[in-house]
Every structure is written in C-alpha cells, then in structure tokens.
N, CA, C and O of each residue as an XYZ file, in Angstrom:
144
protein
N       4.482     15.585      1.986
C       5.081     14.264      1.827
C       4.136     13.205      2.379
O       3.842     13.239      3.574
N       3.632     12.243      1.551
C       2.816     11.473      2.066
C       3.363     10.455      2.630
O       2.525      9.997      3.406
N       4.590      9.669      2.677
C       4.855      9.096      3.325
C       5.453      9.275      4.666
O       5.731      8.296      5.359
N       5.732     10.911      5.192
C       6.299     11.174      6.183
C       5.256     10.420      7.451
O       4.040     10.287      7.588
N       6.699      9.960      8.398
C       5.909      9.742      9.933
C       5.905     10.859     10.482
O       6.537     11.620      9.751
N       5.423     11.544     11.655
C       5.547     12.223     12.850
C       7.080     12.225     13.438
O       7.800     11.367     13.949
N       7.228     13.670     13.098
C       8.832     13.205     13.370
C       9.772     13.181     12.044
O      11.001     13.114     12.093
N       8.976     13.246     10.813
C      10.137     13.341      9.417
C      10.379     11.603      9.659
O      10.833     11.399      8.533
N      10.393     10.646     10.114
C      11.116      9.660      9.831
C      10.269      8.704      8.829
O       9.058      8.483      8.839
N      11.308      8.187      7.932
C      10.235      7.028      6.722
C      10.544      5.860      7.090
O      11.645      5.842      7.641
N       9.883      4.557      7.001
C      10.336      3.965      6.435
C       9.228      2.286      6.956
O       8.756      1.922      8.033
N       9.214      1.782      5.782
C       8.032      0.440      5.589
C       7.484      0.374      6.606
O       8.065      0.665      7.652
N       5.975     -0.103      6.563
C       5.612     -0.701      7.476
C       5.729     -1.643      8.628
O       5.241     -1.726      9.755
N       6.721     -2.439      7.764
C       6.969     -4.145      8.463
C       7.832     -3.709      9.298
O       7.825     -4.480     10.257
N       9.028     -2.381      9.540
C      10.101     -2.389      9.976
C       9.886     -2.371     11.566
O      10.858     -2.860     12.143
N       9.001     -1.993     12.311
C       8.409     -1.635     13.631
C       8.831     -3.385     14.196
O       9.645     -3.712     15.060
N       8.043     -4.162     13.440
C       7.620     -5.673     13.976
C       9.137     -6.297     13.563
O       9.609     -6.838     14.563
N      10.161     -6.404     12.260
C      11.504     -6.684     12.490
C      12.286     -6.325     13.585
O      12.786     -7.099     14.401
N      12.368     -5.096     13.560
C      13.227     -4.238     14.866
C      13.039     -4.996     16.229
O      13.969     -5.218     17.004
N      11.701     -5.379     16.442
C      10.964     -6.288     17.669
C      11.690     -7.269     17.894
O      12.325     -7.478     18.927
N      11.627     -8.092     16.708
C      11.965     -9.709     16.402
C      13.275     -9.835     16.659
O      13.610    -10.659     17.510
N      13.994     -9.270     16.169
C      15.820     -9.050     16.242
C      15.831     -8.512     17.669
O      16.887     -8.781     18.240
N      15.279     -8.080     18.135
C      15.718     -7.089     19.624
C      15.232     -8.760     20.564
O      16.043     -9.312     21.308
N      13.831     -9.310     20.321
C      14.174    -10.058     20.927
C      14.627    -11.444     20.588
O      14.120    -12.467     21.048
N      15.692    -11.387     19.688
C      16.430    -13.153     19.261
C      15.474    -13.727     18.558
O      15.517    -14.952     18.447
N      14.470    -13.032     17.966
C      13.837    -14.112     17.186
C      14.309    -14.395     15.686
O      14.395    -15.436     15.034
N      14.601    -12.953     15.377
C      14.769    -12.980     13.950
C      16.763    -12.923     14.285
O      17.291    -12.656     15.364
N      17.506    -13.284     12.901
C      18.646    -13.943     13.273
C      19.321    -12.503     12.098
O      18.653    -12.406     11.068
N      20.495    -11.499     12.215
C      20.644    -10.862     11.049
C      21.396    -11.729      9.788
O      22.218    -12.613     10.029
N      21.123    -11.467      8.854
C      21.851    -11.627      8.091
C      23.606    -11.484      7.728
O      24.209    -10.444      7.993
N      24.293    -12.690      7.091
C      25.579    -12.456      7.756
C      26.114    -11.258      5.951
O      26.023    -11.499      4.747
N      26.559    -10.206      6.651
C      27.017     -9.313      5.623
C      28.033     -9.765      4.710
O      29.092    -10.205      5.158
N      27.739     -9.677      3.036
C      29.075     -9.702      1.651
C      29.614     -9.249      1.839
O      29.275     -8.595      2.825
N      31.003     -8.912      1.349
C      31.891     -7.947      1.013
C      31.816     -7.720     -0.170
O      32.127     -8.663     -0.897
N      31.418     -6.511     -0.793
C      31.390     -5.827     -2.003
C      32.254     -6.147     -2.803
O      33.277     -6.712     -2.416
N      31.998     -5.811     -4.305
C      33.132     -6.163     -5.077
C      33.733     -5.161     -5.283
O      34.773     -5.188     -5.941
C-alpha cells in the first residue's frame, strides 16, 4: 500500500498542520448540516 503511514494509518498530508490549527483556536470548525 503506498499510501500507508507507519502504523496502517492514511490520511492527506495537510491533516497533521489542521489538527494543529484547531487544537490551537486558530482554525474555527465548521458548523455541521443536517442531512436530508
């Protein structure tokens, strides 16, 4: 699997530096839809 990390876990690049941003108040989440 070429995209596997160390550990089996996937997933984008960018997600390391979001996770950061939100942990520290920078980035704001998004307010969740309710499905139809």
């Amino acid at each position: 699997m070429a995209n596997a990390q160390a550990g089996g876990q996937w997933y984008p690049p960018e997600w390391p530096e979001r996770i950061r941003a939100l942990a520290s108040g920078e980035l704001a989440p998004v307010t969740p839809k309710r499905a139809a």
